[in-house]
Short mmCIF file of C-alpha atoms and ligand atoms in Angstrom, two decimals:
data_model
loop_
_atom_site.label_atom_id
_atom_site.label_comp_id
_atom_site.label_asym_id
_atom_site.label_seq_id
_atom_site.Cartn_x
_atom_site.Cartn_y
_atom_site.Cartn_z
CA UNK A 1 -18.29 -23.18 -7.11
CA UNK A 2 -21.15 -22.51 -9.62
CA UNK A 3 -20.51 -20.55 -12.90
CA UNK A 4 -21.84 -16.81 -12.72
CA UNK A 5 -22.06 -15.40 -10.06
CA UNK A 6 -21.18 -10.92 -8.52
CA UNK A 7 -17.89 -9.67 -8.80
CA UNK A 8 -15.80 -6.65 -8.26
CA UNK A 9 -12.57 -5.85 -10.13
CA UNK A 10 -9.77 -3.95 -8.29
CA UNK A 11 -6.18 -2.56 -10.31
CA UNK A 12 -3.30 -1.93 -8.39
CA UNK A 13 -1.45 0.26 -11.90
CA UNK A 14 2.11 0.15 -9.87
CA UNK A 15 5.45 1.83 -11.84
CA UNK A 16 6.40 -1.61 -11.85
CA UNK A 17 3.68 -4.17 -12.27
CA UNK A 18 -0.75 -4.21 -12.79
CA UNK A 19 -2.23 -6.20 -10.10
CA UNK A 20 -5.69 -7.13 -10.86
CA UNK A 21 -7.84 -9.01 -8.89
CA UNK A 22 -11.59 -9.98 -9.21
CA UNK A 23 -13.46 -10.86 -5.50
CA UNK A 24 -16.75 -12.81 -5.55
CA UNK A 25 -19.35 -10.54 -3.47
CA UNK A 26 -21.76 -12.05 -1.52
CA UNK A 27 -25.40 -11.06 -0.36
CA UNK A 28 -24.46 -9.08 2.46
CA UNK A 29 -22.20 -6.96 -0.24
CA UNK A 30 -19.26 -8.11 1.60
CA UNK A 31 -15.92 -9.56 -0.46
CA UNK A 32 -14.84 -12.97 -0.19
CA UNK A 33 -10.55 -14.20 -0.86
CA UNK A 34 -9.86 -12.95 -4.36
CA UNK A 35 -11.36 -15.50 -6.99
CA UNK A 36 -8.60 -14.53 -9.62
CA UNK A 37 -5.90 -12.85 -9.78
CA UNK A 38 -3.45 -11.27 -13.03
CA UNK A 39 -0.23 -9.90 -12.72
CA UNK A 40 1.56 -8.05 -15.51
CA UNK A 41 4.41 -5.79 -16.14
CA UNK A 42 3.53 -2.36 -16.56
CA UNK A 43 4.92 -0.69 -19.75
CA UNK A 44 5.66 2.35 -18.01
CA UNK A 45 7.73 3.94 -20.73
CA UNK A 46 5.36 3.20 -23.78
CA UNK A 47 3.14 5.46 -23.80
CA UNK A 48 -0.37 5.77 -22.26
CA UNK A 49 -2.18 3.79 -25.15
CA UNK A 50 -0.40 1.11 -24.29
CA UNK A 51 -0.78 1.29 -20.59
CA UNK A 52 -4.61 1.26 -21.18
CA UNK A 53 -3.67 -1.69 -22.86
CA UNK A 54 -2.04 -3.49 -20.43
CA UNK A 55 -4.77 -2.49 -18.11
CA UNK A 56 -7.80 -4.08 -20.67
CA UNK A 57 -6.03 -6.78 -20.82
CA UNK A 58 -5.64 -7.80 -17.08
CA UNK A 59 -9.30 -7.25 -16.59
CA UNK A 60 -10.91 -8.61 -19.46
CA UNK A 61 -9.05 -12.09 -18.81
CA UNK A 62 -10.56 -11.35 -14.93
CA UNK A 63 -13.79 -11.28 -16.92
CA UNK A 64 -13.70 -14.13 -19.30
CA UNK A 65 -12.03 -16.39 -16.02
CA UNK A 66 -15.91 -17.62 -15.21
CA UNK A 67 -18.88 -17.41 -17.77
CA UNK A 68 -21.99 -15.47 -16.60
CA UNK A 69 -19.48 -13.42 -14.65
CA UNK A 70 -21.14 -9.98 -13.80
CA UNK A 71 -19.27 -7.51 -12.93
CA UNK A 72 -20.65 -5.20 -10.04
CA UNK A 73 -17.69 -2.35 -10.31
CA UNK A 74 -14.26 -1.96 -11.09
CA UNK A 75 -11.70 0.19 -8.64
CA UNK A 76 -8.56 1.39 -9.95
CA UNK A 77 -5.56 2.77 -8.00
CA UNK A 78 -2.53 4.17 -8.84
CA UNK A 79 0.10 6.45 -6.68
CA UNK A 80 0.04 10.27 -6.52
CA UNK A 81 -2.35 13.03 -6.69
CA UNK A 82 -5.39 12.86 -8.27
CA UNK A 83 -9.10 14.04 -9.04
CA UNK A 84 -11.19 11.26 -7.51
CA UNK A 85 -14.29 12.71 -8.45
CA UNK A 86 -13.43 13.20 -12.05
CA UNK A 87 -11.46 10.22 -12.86
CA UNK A 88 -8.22 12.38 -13.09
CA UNK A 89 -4.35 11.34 -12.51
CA UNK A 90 -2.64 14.53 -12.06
CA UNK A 91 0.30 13.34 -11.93
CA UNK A 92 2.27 10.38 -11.57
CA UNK A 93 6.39 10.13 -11.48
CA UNK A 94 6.89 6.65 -13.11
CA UNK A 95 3.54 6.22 -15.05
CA UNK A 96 4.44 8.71 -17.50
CA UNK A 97 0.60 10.02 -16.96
CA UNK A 98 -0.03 13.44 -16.14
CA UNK A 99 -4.02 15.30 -16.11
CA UNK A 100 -4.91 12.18 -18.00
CA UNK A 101 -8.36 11.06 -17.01
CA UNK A 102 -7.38 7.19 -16.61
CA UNK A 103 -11.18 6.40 -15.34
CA UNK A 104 -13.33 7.36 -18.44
CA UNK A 105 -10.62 6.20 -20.57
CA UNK A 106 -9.90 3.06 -19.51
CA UNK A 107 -14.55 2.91 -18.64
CA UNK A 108 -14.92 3.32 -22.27
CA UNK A 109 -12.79 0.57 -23.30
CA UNK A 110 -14.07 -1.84 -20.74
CA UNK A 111 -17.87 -0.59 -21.04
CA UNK A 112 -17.69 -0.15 -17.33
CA UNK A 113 -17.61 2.75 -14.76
CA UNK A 114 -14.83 2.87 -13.52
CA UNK A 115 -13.70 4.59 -9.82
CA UNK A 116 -9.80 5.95 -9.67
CA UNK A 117 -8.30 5.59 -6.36
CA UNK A 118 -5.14 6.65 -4.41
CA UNK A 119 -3.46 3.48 -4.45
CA UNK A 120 -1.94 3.53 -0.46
CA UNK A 121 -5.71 4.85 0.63
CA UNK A 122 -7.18 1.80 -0.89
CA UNK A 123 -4.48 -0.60 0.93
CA UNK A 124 -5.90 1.04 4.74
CA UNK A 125 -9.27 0.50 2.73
CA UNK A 126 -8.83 -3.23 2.33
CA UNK A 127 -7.72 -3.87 5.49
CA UNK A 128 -10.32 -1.52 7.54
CA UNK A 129 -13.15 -3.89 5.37
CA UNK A 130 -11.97 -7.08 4.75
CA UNK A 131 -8.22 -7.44 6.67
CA UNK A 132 -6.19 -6.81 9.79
CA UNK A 133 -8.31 -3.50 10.55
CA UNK A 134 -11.85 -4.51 10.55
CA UNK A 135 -14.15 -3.76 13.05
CA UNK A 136 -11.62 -0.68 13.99
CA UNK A 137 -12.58 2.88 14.56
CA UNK A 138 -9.51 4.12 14.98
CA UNK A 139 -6.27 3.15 12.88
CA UNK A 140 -3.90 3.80 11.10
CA UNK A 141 -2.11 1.96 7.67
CA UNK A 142 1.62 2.32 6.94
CA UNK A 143 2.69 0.85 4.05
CA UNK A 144 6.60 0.53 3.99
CA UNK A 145 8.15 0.24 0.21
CA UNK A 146 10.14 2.39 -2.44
CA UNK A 147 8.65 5.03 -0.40
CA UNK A 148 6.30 5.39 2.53
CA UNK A 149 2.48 5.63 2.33
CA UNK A 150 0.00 5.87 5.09
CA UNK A 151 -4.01 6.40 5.58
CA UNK A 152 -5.75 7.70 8.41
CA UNK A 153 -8.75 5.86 9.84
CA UNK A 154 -11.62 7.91 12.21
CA UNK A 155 -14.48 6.48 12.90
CA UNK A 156 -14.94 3.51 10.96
CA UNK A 157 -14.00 5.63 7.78
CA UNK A 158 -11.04 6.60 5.61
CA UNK A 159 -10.07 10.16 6.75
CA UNK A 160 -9.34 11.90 3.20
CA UNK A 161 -8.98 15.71 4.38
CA UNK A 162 -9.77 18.74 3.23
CA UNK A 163 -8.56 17.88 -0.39
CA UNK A 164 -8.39 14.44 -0.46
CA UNK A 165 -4.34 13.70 0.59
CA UNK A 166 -4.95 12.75 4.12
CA UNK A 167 -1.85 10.21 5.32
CA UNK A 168 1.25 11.72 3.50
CA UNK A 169 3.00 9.92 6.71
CA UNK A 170 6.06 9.35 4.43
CA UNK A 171 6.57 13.04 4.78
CA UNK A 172 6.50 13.34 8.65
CA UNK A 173 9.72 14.84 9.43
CA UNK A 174 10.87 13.42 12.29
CA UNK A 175 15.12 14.56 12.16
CA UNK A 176 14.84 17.83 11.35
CA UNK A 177 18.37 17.93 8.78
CA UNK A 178 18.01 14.33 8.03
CA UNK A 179 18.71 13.00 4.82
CA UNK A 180 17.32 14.43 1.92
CA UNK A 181 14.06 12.65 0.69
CA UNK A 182 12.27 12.28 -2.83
CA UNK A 183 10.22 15.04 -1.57
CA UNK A 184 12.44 17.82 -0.80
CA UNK A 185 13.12 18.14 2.67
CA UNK A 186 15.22 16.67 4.70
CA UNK A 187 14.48 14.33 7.61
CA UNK A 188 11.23 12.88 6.47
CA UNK A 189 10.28 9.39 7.60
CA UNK A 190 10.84 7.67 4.17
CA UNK A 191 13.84 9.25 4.10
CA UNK A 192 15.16 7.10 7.15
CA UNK A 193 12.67 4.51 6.97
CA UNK A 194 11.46 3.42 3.41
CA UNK A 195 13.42 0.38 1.31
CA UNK A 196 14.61 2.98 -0.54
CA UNK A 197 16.53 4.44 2.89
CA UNK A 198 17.59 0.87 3.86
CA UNK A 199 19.31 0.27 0.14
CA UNK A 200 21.41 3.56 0.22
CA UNK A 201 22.86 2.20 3.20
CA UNK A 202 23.18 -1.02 2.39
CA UNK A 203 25.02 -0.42 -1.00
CA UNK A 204 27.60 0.65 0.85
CA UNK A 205 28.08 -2.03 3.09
CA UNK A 206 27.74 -4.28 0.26
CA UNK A 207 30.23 -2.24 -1.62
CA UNK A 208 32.84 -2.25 1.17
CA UNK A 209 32.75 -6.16 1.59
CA UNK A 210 30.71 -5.90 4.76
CA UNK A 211 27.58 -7.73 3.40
CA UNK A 212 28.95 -10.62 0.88
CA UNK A 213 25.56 -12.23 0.45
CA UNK A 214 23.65 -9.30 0.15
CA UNK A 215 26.38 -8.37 -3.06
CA UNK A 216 26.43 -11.56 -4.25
CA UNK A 217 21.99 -11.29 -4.16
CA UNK A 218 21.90 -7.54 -5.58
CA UNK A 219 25.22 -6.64 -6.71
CA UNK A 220 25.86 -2.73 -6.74
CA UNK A 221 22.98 -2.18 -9.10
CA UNK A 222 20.38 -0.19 -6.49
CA UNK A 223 17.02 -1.54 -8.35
CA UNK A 224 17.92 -5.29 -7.54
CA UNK A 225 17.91 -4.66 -3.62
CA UNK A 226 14.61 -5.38 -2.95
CA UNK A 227 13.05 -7.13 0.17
CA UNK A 228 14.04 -10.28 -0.77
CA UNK A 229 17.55 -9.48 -1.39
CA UNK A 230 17.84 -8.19 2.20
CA UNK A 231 15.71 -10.96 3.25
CA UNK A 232 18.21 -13.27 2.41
CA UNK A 233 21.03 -11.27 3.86
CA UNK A 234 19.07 -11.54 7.09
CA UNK A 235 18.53 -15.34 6.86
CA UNK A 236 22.75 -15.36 6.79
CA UNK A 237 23.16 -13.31 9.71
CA UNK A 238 24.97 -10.27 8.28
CA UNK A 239 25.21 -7.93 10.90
CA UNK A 240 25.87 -5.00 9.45
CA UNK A 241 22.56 -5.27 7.81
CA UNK A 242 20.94 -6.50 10.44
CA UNK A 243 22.32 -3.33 11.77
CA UNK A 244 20.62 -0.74 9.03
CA UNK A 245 17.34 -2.75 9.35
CA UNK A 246 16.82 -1.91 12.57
CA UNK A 247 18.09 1.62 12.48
CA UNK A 248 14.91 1.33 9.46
CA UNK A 249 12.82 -0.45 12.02
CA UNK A 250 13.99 2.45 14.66
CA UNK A 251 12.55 5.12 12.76
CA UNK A 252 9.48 3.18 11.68
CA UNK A 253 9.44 3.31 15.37
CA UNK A 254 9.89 6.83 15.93
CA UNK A 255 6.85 8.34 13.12
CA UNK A 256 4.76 5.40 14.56
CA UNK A 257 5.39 7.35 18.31
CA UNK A 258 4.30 10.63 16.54
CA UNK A 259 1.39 9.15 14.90
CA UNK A 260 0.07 7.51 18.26
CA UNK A 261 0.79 10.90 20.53
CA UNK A 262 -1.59 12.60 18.44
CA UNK A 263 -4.33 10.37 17.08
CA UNK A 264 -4.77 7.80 19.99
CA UNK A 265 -5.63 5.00 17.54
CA UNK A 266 -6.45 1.52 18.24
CA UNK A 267 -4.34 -0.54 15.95
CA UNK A 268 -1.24 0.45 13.24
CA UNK A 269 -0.77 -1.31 10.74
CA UNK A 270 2.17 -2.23 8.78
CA UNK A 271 2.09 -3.64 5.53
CA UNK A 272 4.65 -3.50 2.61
CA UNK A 273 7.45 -6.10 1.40
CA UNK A 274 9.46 -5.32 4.28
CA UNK A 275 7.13 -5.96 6.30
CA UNK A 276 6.42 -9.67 5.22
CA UNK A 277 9.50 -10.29 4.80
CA UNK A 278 11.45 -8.82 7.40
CA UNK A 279 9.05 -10.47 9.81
CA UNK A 280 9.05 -10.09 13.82
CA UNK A 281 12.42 -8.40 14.69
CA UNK A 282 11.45 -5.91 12.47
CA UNK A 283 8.16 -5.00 13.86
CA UNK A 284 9.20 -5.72 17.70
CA UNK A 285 12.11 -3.06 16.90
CA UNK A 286 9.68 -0.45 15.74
CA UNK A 287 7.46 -0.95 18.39
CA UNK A 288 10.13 -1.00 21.57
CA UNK A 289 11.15 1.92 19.32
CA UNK A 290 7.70 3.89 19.78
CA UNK A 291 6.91 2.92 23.10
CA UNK A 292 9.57 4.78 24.50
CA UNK A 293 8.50 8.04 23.04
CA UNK A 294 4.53 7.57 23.59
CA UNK A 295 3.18 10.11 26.27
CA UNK A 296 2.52 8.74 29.73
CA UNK A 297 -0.62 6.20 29.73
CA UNK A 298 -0.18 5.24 26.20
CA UNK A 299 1.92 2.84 25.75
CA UNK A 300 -0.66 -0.14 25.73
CA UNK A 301 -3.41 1.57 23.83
CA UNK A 302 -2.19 0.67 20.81
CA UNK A 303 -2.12 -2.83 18.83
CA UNK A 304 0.25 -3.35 15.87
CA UNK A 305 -0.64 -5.38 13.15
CA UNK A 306 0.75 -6.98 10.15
CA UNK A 307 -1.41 -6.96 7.27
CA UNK A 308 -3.26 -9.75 6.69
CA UNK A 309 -4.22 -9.25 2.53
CA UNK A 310 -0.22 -8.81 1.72
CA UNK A 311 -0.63 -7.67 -2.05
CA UNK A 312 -4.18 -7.64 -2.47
CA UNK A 313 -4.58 -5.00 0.14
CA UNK A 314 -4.65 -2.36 -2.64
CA UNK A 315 -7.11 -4.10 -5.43
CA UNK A 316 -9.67 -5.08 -2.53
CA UNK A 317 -9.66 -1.77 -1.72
CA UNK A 318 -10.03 0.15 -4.82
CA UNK A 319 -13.02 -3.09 -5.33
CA UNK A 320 -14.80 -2.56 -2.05
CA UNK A 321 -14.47 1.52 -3.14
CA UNK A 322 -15.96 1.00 -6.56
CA UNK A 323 -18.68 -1.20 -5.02
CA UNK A 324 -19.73 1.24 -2.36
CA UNK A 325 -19.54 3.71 -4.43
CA UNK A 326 -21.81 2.60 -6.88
CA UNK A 327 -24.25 1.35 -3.60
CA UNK A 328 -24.08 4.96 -2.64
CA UNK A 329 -24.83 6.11 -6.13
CA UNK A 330 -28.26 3.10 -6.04
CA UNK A 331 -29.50 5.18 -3.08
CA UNK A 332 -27.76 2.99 -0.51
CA UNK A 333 -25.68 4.12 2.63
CA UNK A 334 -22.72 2.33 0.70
CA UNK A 335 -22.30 0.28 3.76
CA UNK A 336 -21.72 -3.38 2.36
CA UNK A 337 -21.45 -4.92 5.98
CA UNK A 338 -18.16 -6.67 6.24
CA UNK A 339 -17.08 -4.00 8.58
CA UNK A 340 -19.72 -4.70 11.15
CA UNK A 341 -18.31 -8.29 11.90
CA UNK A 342 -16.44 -8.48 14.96
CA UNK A 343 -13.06 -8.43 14.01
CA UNK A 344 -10.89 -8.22 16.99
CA UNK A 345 -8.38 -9.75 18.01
ZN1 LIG B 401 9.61 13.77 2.24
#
């Protein structure tokens, strides 16, 4: 490739690690595989000066990766509530950053505008452009981690709602007197669903002898069971977790049935660790799952899809934001034209 050349920057500022990726843009405005990528741990404890930091870092090494490399926007994206117009996290559980405005901060430092993002909104974003969802009208993102995220798509765009928190699906109670989740309530799809719900069970399989590998992987500790801890309990055939991975799957299942019923969408889809690790069991468990509860006549209107852009779902999102953004703000429609391939499968 020649030196130089138009680039977007997107940050995915997780509790636990910055993902920052830089994607070469071509003539039609449309992103290309991620030219670079930088992944750091976030110092989530250390105060916000050395967050923005952590974050200058990432991207100026992006930057300095090619010479004549010119920059065309940078999209950030973190999780929680926030002011998208004004650059403002409102509030963020494990970032330690609450009303700080993250965009001008971290715009000053870099000498670059900078667009703040809901991090699980970007993912649907990046696959609706430039992944599993493009050329979709219709769709729907689930993004199945510590928690559950989700984003709404209606005709060809992102449906925010009325102030901007469209797609809490996490929070779709579907067992009324569930489990208690993060949230409050009880019953809520993470609740069942999320890694998060799979690891409370699994502990105490683990903990009774039920699951060796999976204790001899994570232990008791409940941070260390992570996809590929129960990945590798899967890959030995330990049935009791093969057990609470469907029940997981089930429920997937269940919200996915809800979701369907009253949007009528074209495609789901499912991204997250599990996901891609867990594999097809998984997935053809959530969706024998939602198929029986679908209404009459819908049961085959609906594809589900695995994400194709894995971890780079949420950077090329918050990039292809940032760089319509700023089209829209040069006058144009904002439409870059990698959604107008034909993308179907
Ligand atoms: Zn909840």
């Amino acid at each position: 490739m020649a030196e130089g050349g138009r680039y977007v920057i997107g940050v995915d500022l997780g509790a636990t690690k910055i993902l920052a990726a830089s994607f070469d843009v071509d003539k039609g405005g449309s992103i290309k595989a991620a030219s670079h990528e930088v992944k750091l741990r976030t110092p989530s404890d250390e105060g916000s000066e050395r967050l923005i930091d952590s974050l200058v870092e990432a991207v100026e090494s992006l930057r300095t990766a090619k010479a004549g490399f010119e920059c065309l926007g940078l999209g950030i994206a973190v999780p929680g509530p926030l002011d998208r117009e004004k650059g403002i996290v409102r509030y963020t559980p494990n970032l330690g950053l609450e009303n700080y405005p993250l965009a001008a901060t971290l715009g000053k430092r870099l000498g670059l505008e900078v667009r703040l993002e809901n991090d699980v909104q970007a993912g649907v974003y990046g696959e609706l452009k430039a992944g599993a969802l493009r050329g979709k009208k219709t769709a729907v993102g689930i993004f199945i981690g510590t928690g559950i995220g989700g984003g709404i798509v209606i005709d060809g765009k992102l449906f925010r709602g009325s102030t901007g928190s469209a797609g809490e699906i996490g929070h779709m109670i579907v067992h009324e007197g569930g489990p208690l989740c993060g949230c409050g309530n009880y019953g809520c799809l993470e609740a069942h669903a999320s890694r998060t719900a799979l690891a409370k069970d699994s502990i105490a399989l683990a903990a009774s002898g039920r699951a060796p590998k999976l204790l001899d992987e994570a232990g008791l500790s409940f941070r260390k069971y992570r996809s590929s801890a129960f990945a590798a309990s899967l890959n030995a055939k330990e049935a009791p977790i093969e057990k609470a991975v469907d029940r997981a799957a089930f429920w997937l299942g269940v919200g996915m049935a809800n979701l369907v019923n009253i949007l009528n969408p074209e495609a789901i889809v499912l991204g997250g660790g599990i996901v891609a690790r867990f594999g097809k069991r998984y997935v053809t468990v959530a969706r024998q799952a939602m198929r029986e509860r679908l209404m009459p006549g819908l049961a085959d209107s609906v594809e589900i899809l695995v994400s194709e852009l894995g971890d780079l779902a949420v950077p090329a999102g918050a990039a292809l934001m940032a760089l319509d953004h700023g089209a829209a703000q040069a006058g144009g429609d904002g439409n870059h034209g990698s959604g107008s391939g034909n993308g179907e499968k």
